[in-house]
Amino acid sequence: MSGTTTAGSQQADAPVPGRRSGGAHVNRWVVLTVLCASLLLVAIDATVLHVAVPAVTEDLRPGSIQLLWIVDAYPLMCASLLILFGTLGDRVGRRRVLLFGYTLFAVASAVAAYAPSAAVLIGARALLGVGGAMIMPATLSILRQVFPDRRERALAVGIWSAVAAVGAAVGPLVGGLLLEHFWWGAVFLINIPLMAASLPIGRWLLPESVSDAEGPWDVFGAVLAAAGLCGAIFGVKRAGSGELLSVGTWLPLLAGIVLIAWFVRRQRRRPHPLVDVGTLTRAGFGTSVGCIVLTVLALVGLALIAAQYLQLVLGLSPLQTGMRLLPLSVAAIAAGLAGSRLLALMGPRAMVSLGFVVTALAVLCLTGVGEEDRPGLLIGGFVLLGFGLETTLFGCYESMLSEAPPEQSGGAAAVGETAYQLGAGIGIALLGSVMNAAYGPGVRGAAGDSGLPSTAGDDASHSLGEAYEVAAQYGGPSGEALRQAARGAFVSGLHATLLVSAGLLLVGALAALRLPRRMDGQPQEPDGAERPTGPEGHGGSGQLLSRGVTQS
């Protein structure tokens, strides 16, 4: 990676001859603007479709499996290919991979916007995931290159983090706004003009660089990692959809675990691995990765349930739902911009532990919500949630990446990102199961008490939306009784889910006690000398800093 030099002034990342080199000829803040614009689109695209699912369902009439793939194809492909494209960019040029990602993202957006069928939309969403996997690692590598000064890089990373937080939070807001005036395909069309503008601007302004790492790129290892992650994350997502005991869940999950184990064994034996898996045994690195999984596990499934609560229980529109979630984004932005100072003052152990405790407190506060709207409680809870979440993940990523060797920082970033995706899948599976266990029996019992057939109770127990449909179908006092019972059961399930989430977050606070008490405090060396990672400059950190907010 760039920005780190040896005593002999040999660069870890060498600019490609004939290309612009970051800092000398290009205004680095302009480069940051270009990078943040592309990051914003990737972050928005991760959440913008959530509010459009009902409109897509009404228009394309997908089956239940197809609907699951429409939502999951993007994150599944993106997570599976991060290591592949991150390491490929190190070898063939990060700007080159980034520009390919821009092109693919624009083309896939156009196909998705005008998809005539669910199958075409699934394919387009998968291509969007491939483009996102190209964009994310390259964006972060270039950012590190053009900001070699650690103090400036800390500010740049804070801006990058804030942009990602904005994109994640305004995704539903943008989607809701567009759906009130246009058809569902408009949520994809917004990508095209910005990506089209980013291509020539990026080719002109962005620096090109490649790593001087020795040895060939391990093509087979990269494919192993992609296939293993795809199988594991797909299995976890299937479990989260309620098919916990299905062969279609366990077969890809076990296959993914076997392939990942094979990948790890292969990397241990190679003299020039794609990812130095030995760093996972370091307390700071391994604990940080575990804390990322715990944080996302506790919150991602909860975020999806919260969106349903706002729309189905409180009756808010998609646009109003996005506005209610906006305080979370604002708080996360503040935490991201203040993160470097907090880390320097507190150190990773105290910062991450405090973040977990604040987030757990926010989750416990939200147990006060009910069937009636309490906007003050929701806003206060979301503010604490956003601040605690971003604080936790900032410290985790900083500690994780500072433990990795500079030449392996791209691989370390990919490990952090896949930890996020894995935690998201497990969180949806675990918290979804808790929600269903609390919600289903109450709805089935209410349907039986109302004199409705057992099939009606079974259908209504799948989700609150289906319960409303069954209630409308039967109508009368029985339908209204079922509707009210389903709302009450959903709120009870939400409370149970919140309590489980709080428990997981407190476990994370205890786990964070294994992190270093403080960052290495060595002073900066003169230009041309090895620069150790530290709290002010983040060293190799900042990679994927704000991903906790991007899909929650």
Coordinates of C-alpha atoms in Angstrom, one line a residue:
M1 CA 0.0 0.0 0.0
S2 CA 1.1 3.6 -0.5
G3 CA 2.1 6.1 2.0
T4 CA 4.7 3.8 3.7
T5 CA 8.4 3.9 2.8
T6 CA 11.4 2.0 3.9
A7 CA 14.6 3.5 5.2
G8 CA 16.0 3.0 1.7
S9 CA 13.1 5.0 0.2
Q10 CA 11.7 2.0 -1.6
Q11 CA 8.0 2.5 -2.0
A12 CA 5.6 -0.2 -0.9
D13 CA 3.3 0.9 -3.7
A14 CA 4.9 2.0 -6.9
P15 CA 3.1 4.4 -9.3
V16 CA 2.8 3.0 -12.8
P17 CA 5.2 4.8 -15.2
G18 CA 3.6 7.5 -17.2
R19 CA 0.7 7.9 -14.8
R20 CA 0.0 10.7 -12.4
S21 CA 1.3 10.2 -9.0
G22 CA -0.9 11.3 -6.0
G23 CA 0.0 14.5 -4.3
A24 CA 2.6 16.0 -6.7
H25 CA 0.4 16.9 -9.7
V26 CA -3.2 16.3 -8.5
N27 CA -5.0 18.2 -5.7
R28 CA -5.5 15.4 -3.2
W29 CA -8.7 17.0 -1.9
V30 CA -10.2 16.9 -5.4
V31 CA -9.2 13.2 -5.5
L32 CA -11.0 12.7 -2.2
T33 CA -14.1 14.3 -3.6
V34 CA -14.1 11.9 -6.6
L35 CA -13.6 8.9 -4.3
C36 CA -16.3 10.0 -1.9
A37 CA -18.8 10.4 -4.8
S38 CA -18.3 6.8 -5.9
L39 CA -18.4 5.6 -2.3
L40 CA -21.7 7.5 -1.8
L41 CA -23.4 5.6 -4.6
V42 CA -22.1 2.2 -3.4
A43 CA -23.4 3.0 0.1
I44 CA -26.8 4.2 -1.1
D45 CA -27.3 1.2 -3.3
A46 CA -26.9 -1.2 -0.4
T47 CA -30.1 0.2 1.3
V48 CA -32.1 2.1 -1.4
L49 CA -33.9 -1.0 -2.5
H50 CA -35.3 -1.9 0.9
V51 CA -38.2 0.6 0.6
A52 CA -38.8 -0.3 -3.1
V53 CA -39.4 -4.0 -2.4
P54 CA -43.2 -3.7 -2.2
A55 CA -43.3 -1.8 -5.6
V56 CA -41.0 -4.3 -7.2
T57 CA -43.2 -7.2 -5.9
E58 CA -46.3 -5.6 -7.3
D59 CA -44.8 -5.0 -10.7
L60 CA -42.6 -8.1 -11.4
R61 CA -44.5 -10.6 -9.2
P62 CA -41.4 -12.5 -8.1
G63 CA -41.7 -15.7 -6.1
S64 CA -40.5 -15.8 -2.5
I65 CA -37.1 -17.2 -3.5
Q66 CA -36.7 -14.7 -6.3
L67 CA -37.6 -11.8 -3.9
L68 CA -34.9 -13.1 -1.5
W69 CA -32.4 -13.1 -4.3
I70 CA -33.4 -9.6 -5.5
V71 CA -32.5 -8.3 -2.1
D72 CA -29.5 -10.5 -1.3
A73 CA -27.7 -10.8 -4.7
Y74 CA -25.9 -7.4 -4.3
P75 CA -24.4 -7.9 -0.8
L76 CA -23.7 -11.6 -1.5
M77 CA -21.6 -10.9 -4.6
C78 CA -20.0 -7.9 -3.1
A79 CA -18.8 -9.7 0.0
S80 CA -17.7 -12.8 -1.9
L81 CA -15.4 -10.9 -4.3
L82 CA -13.8 -8.3 -2.0
I83 CA -10.6 -10.4 -1.5
L84 CA -10.4 -11.3 -5.1
F85 CA -10.6 -7.7 -6.5
G86 CA -8.7 -6.1 -3.6
T87 CA -5.7 -8.2 -4.2
L88 CA -6.1 -8.0 -8.0
G89 CA -6.0 -4.2 -7.7
D90 CA -2.7 -4.4 -5.8
R91 CA -1.2 -6.3 -8.7
V92 CA -2.7 -4.8 -11.9
G93 CA -3.4 -1.2 -10.7
R94 CA -6.0 0.1 -8.3
R95 CA -7.2 2.9 -10.6
R96 CA -7.7 0.4 -13.4
V97 CA -9.9 -1.9 -11.3
L98 CA -11.8 1.2 -10.0
L99 CA -12.6 2.4 -13.5
F100 CA -13.8 -1.0 -14.5
G101 CA -16.0 -1.0 -11.4
Y102 CA -17.5 2.4 -12.4
T103 CA -18.3 1.1 -15.8
L104 CA -19.9 -2.1 -14.6
F105 CA -21.9 -0.3 -11.9
A106 CA -23.4 2.1 -14.5
V107 CA -24.3 -0.7 -17.0
A108 CA -25.8 -2.9 -14.3
S109 CA -27.8 0.1 -12.9
A110 CA -29.4 0.7 -16.4
V111 CA -30.3 -3.0 -16.7
A112 CA -31.8 -3.1 -13.2
A113 CA -33.9 0.0 -13.8
Y114 CA -35.6 -1.4 -16.9
A115 CA -35.6 -5.1 -15.8
P116 CA -38.6 -6.8 -17.5
S117 CA -38.6 -9.7 -15.1
A118 CA -37.4 -10.8 -11.7
A119 CA -34.6 -13.0 -13.2
V120 CA -33.1 -10.0 -15.1
L121 CA -33.3 -7.8 -11.9
I122 CA -31.5 -10.5 -9.9
G123 CA -28.7 -10.7 -12.6
A124 CA -28.4 -6.9 -12.6
R125 CA -28.2 -6.8 -8.8
A126 CA -25.4 -9.4 -8.9
L127 CA -23.5 -7.3 -11.4
L128 CA -23.9 -4.3 -9.2
G129 CA -22.3 -6.4 -6.4
V130 CA -19.4 -7.2 -8.6
G131 CA -19.0 -3.5 -9.4
G132 CA -19.2 -2.6 -5.7
A133 CA -16.5 -5.2 -4.9
M134 CA -14.2 -3.5 -7.5
I135 CA -14.9 0.0 -6.2
M136 CA -14.6 -0.4 -2.4
P137 CA -11.0 -1.7 -2.0
A138 CA -9.6 0.4 -4.9
T139 CA -11.2 3.6 -3.4
L140 CA -9.6 3.0 -0.1
S141 CA -6.2 2.1 -1.5
I142 CA -6.1 5.3 -3.6
L143 CA -7.1 7.4 -0.6
R144 CA -4.2 6.1 1.4
Q145 CA -1.8 6.8 -1.5
V146 CA -2.8 10.4 -2.0
F147 CA -2.7 11.2 1.7
P148 CA 0.8 10.1 2.8
D149 CA 0.8 12.5 5.8
R150 CA -0.9 10.8 8.7
R151 CA -2.6 13.8 10.1
E152 CA -4.2 14.8 6.8
R153 CA -5.1 11.2 6.2
A154 CA -7.0 11.1 9.5
L155 CA -9.1 14.0 8.3
A156 CA -9.6 12.4 4.9
V157 CA -10.7 9.2 6.5
G158 CA -13.1 11.1 8.7
I159 CA -14.7 12.7 5.6
W160 CA -14.8 9.3 3.9
S161 CA -16.5 7.8 6.9
A162 CA -19.1 10.6 7.1
V163 CA -19.9 10.2 3.4
A164 CA -20.4 6.4 3.9
A165 CA -22.7 7.1 6.9
V166 CA -24.7 9.6 4.9
G167 CA -25.1 7.1 2.0
A168 CA -26.2 4.3 4.2
A169 CA -28.8 6.4 6.0
V170 CA -30.2 8.4 3.1
G171 CA -30.6 5.2 1.0
P172 CA -34.1 4.6 2.3
L173 CA -34.8 8.3 2.2
V174 CA -33.8 8.7 -1.4
G175 CA -35.7 5.5 -2.3
G176 CA -38.8 6.8 -0.6
L177 CA -38.6 10.2 -2.2
L178 CA -38.2 8.7 -5.7
L179 CA -41.0 6.2 -5.2
E180 CA -43.4 9.0 -4.3
H181 CA -42.9 10.5 -7.8
F182 CA -41.5 7.8 -10.1
W183 CA -41.5 4.0 -10.6
W184 CA -39.2 1.7 -8.7
G185 CA -36.5 1.6 -11.4
A186 CA -35.7 5.2 -10.6
V187 CA -33.7 4.1 -7.5
F188 CA -31.2 2.6 -9.9
L189 CA -31.1 5.3 -12.5
I190 CA -29.6 7.8 -10.1
N191 CA -26.3 5.8 -10.3
I192 CA -25.8 6.4 -14.0
P193 CA -25.0 10.1 -14.4
L194 CA -22.6 10.1 -11.4
M195 CA -20.8 7.0 -12.6
A196 CA -20.7 8.3 -16.2
A197 CA -19.1 11.5 -14.9
S198 CA -16.7 9.6 -12.6
L199 CA -15.2 7.7 -15.5
P200 CA -13.4 10.5 -17.4
I201 CA -12.8 12.5 -14.2
G202 CA -11.3 9.4 -12.5
R203 CA -9.1 8.6 -15.5
W204 CA -7.8 12.1 -15.5
L205 CA -7.4 12.8 -11.8
L206 CA -6.9 9.6 -9.9
P207 CA -3.3 8.2 -9.5
E208 CA -2.4 4.7 -10.6
S209 CA -0.4 2.5 -8.4
V210 CA 0.6 -1.1 -8.0
S211 CA 2.1 -3.0 -5.1
D212 CA 5.7 -4.1 -5.3
A213 CA 4.8 -7.4 -3.5
E214 CA 6.9 -10.3 -4.7
G215 CA 5.6 -13.5 -6.1
P216 CA 2.7 -14.2 -8.5
W217 CA -0.9 -13.4 -7.7
D218 CA -2.6 -16.5 -6.3
V219 CA -5.4 -16.9 -8.8
F220 CA -6.6 -20.2 -7.4
G221 CA -6.5 -18.9 -3.8
A222 CA -8.6 -15.8 -4.8
V223 CA -11.2 -18.1 -6.4
L224 CA -11.2 -20.3 -3.4
A225 CA -11.8 -17.4 -1.1
A226 CA -14.7 -16.1 -3.3
A227 CA -16.4 -19.5 -3.6
G228 CA -16.0 -20.2 0.1
L229 CA -17.4 -16.8 1.2
C230 CA -20.2 -17.1 -1.2
G231 CA -21.3 -20.5 0.1
A232 CA -20.9 -19.5 3.8
I233 CA -22.8 -16.2 3.5
F234 CA -25.5 -17.7 1.3
G235 CA -26.0 -20.4 3.9
V236 CA -26.3 -17.9 6.7
K237 CA -28.7 -15.8 4.7
R238 CA -30.9 -18.8 4.0
A239 CA -30.9 -19.6 7.7
G240 CA -32.0 -16.0 8.3
S241 CA -35.0 -16.5 5.9
G242 CA -36.4 -19.2 8.2
E243 CA -35.0 -22.3 6.4
L244 CA -32.6 -23.2 9.2
L245 CA -32.9 -27.0 8.8
S246 CA -33.0 -27.1 5.0
V247 CA -30.5 -29.0 2.9
G248 CA -30.3 -25.8 0.8
T249 CA -29.0 -24.0 3.9
W250 CA -26.5 -26.4 5.3
L251 CA -25.0 -27.8 2.1
P252 CA -23.7 -24.4 0.8
L253 CA -22.7 -23.4 4.4
L254 CA -20.6 -26.5 5.0
A255 CA -19.1 -26.3 1.5
G256 CA -18.2 -22.7 2.2
I257 CA -16.6 -23.5 5.5
V258 CA -14.5 -26.3 3.8
L259 CA -13.4 -24.0 1.0
I260 CA -12.5 -21.2 3.5
A261 CA -10.5 -23.7 5.5
W262 CA -8.7 -24.8 2.4
F263 CA -8.0 -21.2 1.5
V264 CA -6.5 -20.5 5.0
R265 CA -4.3 -23.7 4.8
R266 CA -3.1 -22.7 1.3
Q267 CA -2.2 -19.1 2.5
R268 CA -0.3 -20.4 5.4
R269 CA 1.9 -22.5 3.1
R270 CA 2.6 -20.0 0.4
P271 CA 5.6 -17.8 0.7
H272 CA 3.7 -14.8 -0.8
P273 CA 0.1 -15.2 0.4
L274 CA -2.9 -13.1 -0.7
V275 CA -3.8 -12.5 3.0
D276 CA -1.4 -13.1 5.9
V277 CA -3.7 -15.2 8.0
G278 CA -1.1 -15.4 10.7
T279 CA -2.1 -11.9 11.7
L280 CA -5.5 -13.3 12.9
T281 CA -3.7 -14.8 15.8
R282 CA -2.6 -11.4 17.1
A283 CA -4.8 -10.3 20.0
G284 CA -5.4 -6.8 18.5
F285 CA -6.3 -8.1 15.0
G286 CA -8.4 -11.2 16.0
T287 CA -10.3 -9.4 18.7
S288 CA -11.1 -6.5 16.5
V289 CA -12.5 -8.8 13.8
G290 CA -14.5 -10.6 16.4
C291 CA -15.9 -7.3 17.7
I292 CA -16.9 -6.2 14.2
V293 CA -18.9 -9.5 13.8
L294 CA -20.6 -9.0 17.2
T295 CA -21.4 -5.4 16.5
V296 CA -23.0 -6.0 13.2
L297 CA -24.6 -9.3 14.3
A298 CA -26.4 -7.4 17.0
L299 CA -27.6 -4.5 14.9
V300 CA -28.2 -5.4 11.2
G301 CA -31.1 -7.7 11.7
L302 CA -32.5 -5.2 14.3
A303 CA -32.3 -2.4 11.7
L304 CA -34.5 -4.4 9.2
I305 CA -37.0 -5.1 12.0
A306 CA -37.0 -1.4 13.0
A307 CA -37.8 -0.4 9.5
Q308 CA -40.8 -2.7 9.5
Y309 CA -41.9 -1.3 12.9
L310 CA -41.9 2.3 11.6
Q311 CA -43.8 1.4 8.5
L312 CA -46.2 -1.4 9.5
V313 CA -46.8 -0.6 13.2
L314 CA -46.6 3.2 13.2
G315 CA -47.9 3.5 9.6
L316 CA -45.2 5.8 8.4
S317 CA -44.5 6.2 4.6
P318 CA -41.1 5.2 3.2
L319 CA -40.1 8.8 3.1
Q320 CA -41.2 9.4 6.7
T321 CA -39.3 6.2 7.7
G322 CA -36.2 7.5 6.1
M323 CA -36.6 10.9 7.9
R324 CA -37.0 9.1 11.3
L325 CA -33.7 7.2 10.7
L326 CA -31.9 10.4 9.8
P327 CA -30.7 11.2 13.4
L328 CA -28.8 7.9 13.4
S329 CA -26.9 9.1 10.4
V330 CA -26.1 12.5 11.8
A331 CA -24.8 11.0 15.0
A332 CA -22.7 8.5 13.1
I333 CA -21.2 11.3 11.0
A334 CA -20.3 13.2 14.2
A335 CA -18.7 10.1 15.7
G336 CA -16.8 9.4 12.5
L337 CA -15.3 12.9 12.3
A338 CA -14.4 12.9 16.0
G339 CA -13.1 9.3 15.9
S340 CA -9.4 10.0 15.5
R341 CA -9.3 12.4 18.5
L342 CA -11.3 10.0 20.6
L343 CA -9.0 7.2 19.7
A344 CA -5.9 9.3 20.5
L345 CA -7.3 10.2 23.9
M346 CA -8.8 6.9 25.0
G347 CA -7.0 4.2 23.1
P348 CA -8.7 1.2 21.3
R349 CA -9.7 -0.7 24.4
A350 CA -11.6 2.1 26.2
M351 CA -13.0 3.5 22.9
V352 CA -14.4 0.2 21.6
S353 CA -15.7 -0.8 25.1
L354 CA -17.4 2.6 25.5
G355 CA -18.9 2.3 22.0
F356 CA -20.4 -1.1 22.8
V357 CA -21.8 0.2 26.1
V358 CA -23.4 3.3 24.5
T359 CA -24.9 1.2 21.8
A360 CA -26.3 -1.3 24.3
L361 CA -27.8 1.6 26.3
A362 CA -29.4 2.9 23.1
V363 CA -30.9 -0.5 22.4
L364 CA -32.3 -0.8 25.9
C365 CA -33.8 2.7 25.6
L366 CA -35.7 1.5 22.5
T367 CA -37.4 -1.2 24.4
G368 CA -39.7 1.6 25.6
V369 CA -41.4 1.8 22.1
G370 CA -44.9 0.4 21.7
E371 CA -47.8 0.5 19.4
E372 CA -48.1 4.2 19.8
D373 CA -45.6 6.7 18.2
R374 CA -43.0 8.1 20.6
P375 CA -40.9 10.3 18.4
G376 CA -38.7 11.7 21.2
L377 CA -37.7 8.3 22.5
L378 CA -37.0 7.1 18.9
I379 CA -34.9 10.1 18.1
G380 CA -32.9 9.8 21.3
G381 CA -32.4 6.1 20.9
F382 CA -31.3 6.5 17.2
V383 CA -28.8 9.3 18.2
L384 CA -27.2 7.1 20.8
L385 CA -27.3 4.1 18.4
G386 CA -25.5 6.0 15.6
F387 CA -22.8 7.4 17.8
G388 CA -22.1 4.2 19.7
L389 CA -22.1 2.1 16.5
E390 CA -19.6 4.3 14.6
T391 CA -17.4 4.7 17.7
T392 CA -17.2 1.0 18.1
L393 CA -16.4 0.2 14.5
F394 CA -13.9 3.1 14.2
G395 CA -11.8 1.7 17.0
C396 CA -12.2 -1.9 15.7
Y397 CA -11.0 -1.2 12.2
E398 CA -8.2 1.1 13.4
S399 CA -6.9 -1.5 15.8
M400 CA -7.3 -4.3 13.3
L401 CA -5.5 -2.6 10.4
S402 CA -2.7 -1.2 12.6
E403 CA -1.8 -4.8 13.5
A404 CA -1.5 -5.8 9.8
P405 CA 1.8 -5.3 7.9
P406 CA 1.7 -2.4 5.5
E407 CA 2.0 -4.6 2.4
Q408 CA -1.0 -6.7 3.7
S409 CA -3.3 -3.7 4.5
G410 CA -5.5 -4.4 1.5
G411 CA -6.1 -8.0 2.6
A412 CA -6.7 -6.8 6.2
A413 CA -9.3 -4.4 4.9
A414 CA -11.0 -7.2 3.0
V415 CA -11.0 -9.4 6.1
G416 CA -12.8 -6.6 8.0
E417 CA -15.4 -6.1 5.3
T418 CA -16.1 -9.8 5.1
A419 CA -16.4 -9.9 8.9
Y420 CA -19.0 -7.2 8.5
Q421 CA -21.0 -9.2 5.9
L422 CA -20.7 -12.4 7.8
G423 CA -21.9 -10.7 11.0
A424 CA -24.8 -9.2 9.0
G425 CA -25.9 -12.6 7.8
I426 CA -25.7 -14.2 11.2
G427 CA -27.5 -11.3 12.8
I428 CA -30.4 -11.5 10.4
A429 CA -30.6 -15.3 11.0
L430 CA -30.3 -15.1 14.8
L431 CA -32.4 -12.0 15.5
G432 CA -34.9 -13.1 12.8
S433 CA -35.3 -16.4 14.6
V434 CA -35.8 -14.6 17.9
M435 CA -38.4 -12.4 16.3
N436 CA -40.3 -15.3 14.8
A437 CA -40.3 -17.2 18.0
A438 CA -41.9 -14.3 19.9
Y439 CA -44.2 -13.3 17.1
G440 CA -45.6 -16.5 15.5
P441 CA -47.3 -18.3 18.4
G442 CA -49.2 -15.1 19.5
V443 CA -50.5 -14.6 16.0
R444 CA -51.6 -18.2 15.5
G445 CA -53.3 -18.2 18.9
A446 CA -55.1 -15.0 18.1
A447 CA -56.3 -16.4 14.7
G448 CA -57.7 -19.5 16.4
D449 CA -59.5 -17.4 19.1
S450 CA -61.0 -15.3 16.4
G451 CA -62.5 -18.3 14.7
L452 CA -60.3 -18.1 11.6
P453 CA -59.0 -21.3 10.0
S454 CA -55.6 -22.6 10.9
T455 CA -54.2 -21.9 7.5
A456 CA -55.0 -18.2 8.0
G457 CA -53.1 -18.2 11.3
D458 CA -50.1 -19.9 9.6
D459 CA -50.0 -17.4 6.8
A460 CA -50.3 -14.5 9.3
S461 CA -47.5 -15.8 11.4
H462 CA -44.9 -15.4 8.6
S463 CA -44.7 -11.7 8.9
L464 CA -46.7 -8.6 10.0
G465 CA -47.3 -7.6 6.4
E466 CA -48.9 -11.0 5.6
A467 CA -50.9 -10.7 8.8
Y468 CA -52.4 -7.5 7.5
E469 CA -53.2 -9.1 4.2
V470 CA -55.0 -12.0 5.9
A471 CA -56.9 -9.6 8.1
A472 CA -58.0 -7.6 5.1
Q473 CA -59.1 -10.7 3.3
Y474 CA -61.4 -11.9 6.1
G475 CA -62.4 -8.5 7.3
G476 CA -65.0 -7.9 10.0
P477 CA -64.4 -8.2 13.7
S478 CA -62.3 -11.4 13.2
G479 CA -60.0 -9.6 10.7
E480 CA -59.6 -6.5 13.0
A481 CA -58.9 -8.7 16.0
L482 CA -56.2 -10.5 14.1
R483 CA -54.7 -7.2 12.9
Q484 CA -54.5 -5.8 16.5
A485 CA -53.1 -9.1 17.8
A486 CA -50.4 -9.2 15.1
R487 CA -49.3 -5.6 15.9
G488 CA -49.0 -6.4 19.6
A489 CA -47.1 -9.7 18.9
F490 CA -44.7 -7.8 16.6
V491 CA -44.0 -5.2 19.3
S492 CA -43.4 -8.0 21.9
G493 CA -41.1 -9.7 19.4
L494 CA -39.3 -6.4 18.9
H495 CA -38.7 -6.0 22.6
A496 CA -37.3 -9.6 22.8
T497 CA -35.0 -8.9 19.9
L498 CA -33.8 -5.7 21.5
L499 CA -32.9 -7.5 24.7
V500 CA -30.9 -10.2 22.8
S501 CA -29.1 -7.4 20.9
A502 CA -28.2 -5.6 24.1
G503 CA -26.8 -8.9 25.5
L504 CA -24.6 -9.4 22.5
L505 CA -23.3 -5.9 22.7
L506 CA -22.4 -6.3 26.3
V507 CA -20.5 -9.4 25.4
G508 CA -18.7 -7.3 22.8
A509 CA -17.7 -4.8 25.5
L510 CA -16.1 -7.6 27.5
A511 CA -14.3 -9.0 24.4
A512 CA -12.9 -5.5 23.7
L513 CA -10.9 -5.7 26.9
R514 CA -8.4 -7.8 25.0
L515 CA -7.6 -4.9 22.7
P516 CA -4.4 -2.8 23.3
R517 CA -4.8 -0.2 26.0
R518 CA -3.4 2.5 23.8
M519 CA -2.0 2.9 20.3
D520 CA 1.7 2.9 19.7
G521 CA 2.9 6.3 20.6
Q522 CA 6.1 6.5 18.6
P523 CA 6.7 10.0 17.1
Q524 CA 6.7 10.4 13.4
E525 CA 9.9 9.7 11.6
P526 CA 11.4 12.1 9.0
D527 CA 10.3 11.6 5.4
G528 CA 11.8 8.6 3.9
A529 CA 11.8 6.5 7.1
E530 CA 9.5 3.8 8.2
R531 CA 6.4 5.3 9.8
P532 CA 4.7 3.2 12.4
T533 CA 0.9 3.2 12.6
G534 CA -0.5 5.4 15.4
P535 CA -3.6 7.1 16.6
E536 CA -3.3 10.3 14.7
G537 CA -2.7 9.0 11.2
H538 CA -4.4 5.7 11.4
G539 CA -1.5 4.1 9.5
G540 CA -3.2 1.6 7.3
S541 CA -6.5 2.1 8.9
G542 CA -9.6 3.8 7.9
Q543 CA -10.2 1.0 5.4
L544 CA -13.9 0.3 5.5
L545 CA -14.2 2.4 8.6
S546 CA -17.9 3.3 8.3
R547 CA -19.3 0.0 7.1
G548 CA -21.3 -0.5 10.2
V549 CA -23.5 2.3 9.1
T550 CA -23.6 1.4 5.4
Q551 CA -26.3 -1.3 5.7
S552 CA -27.7 -0.8 9.0

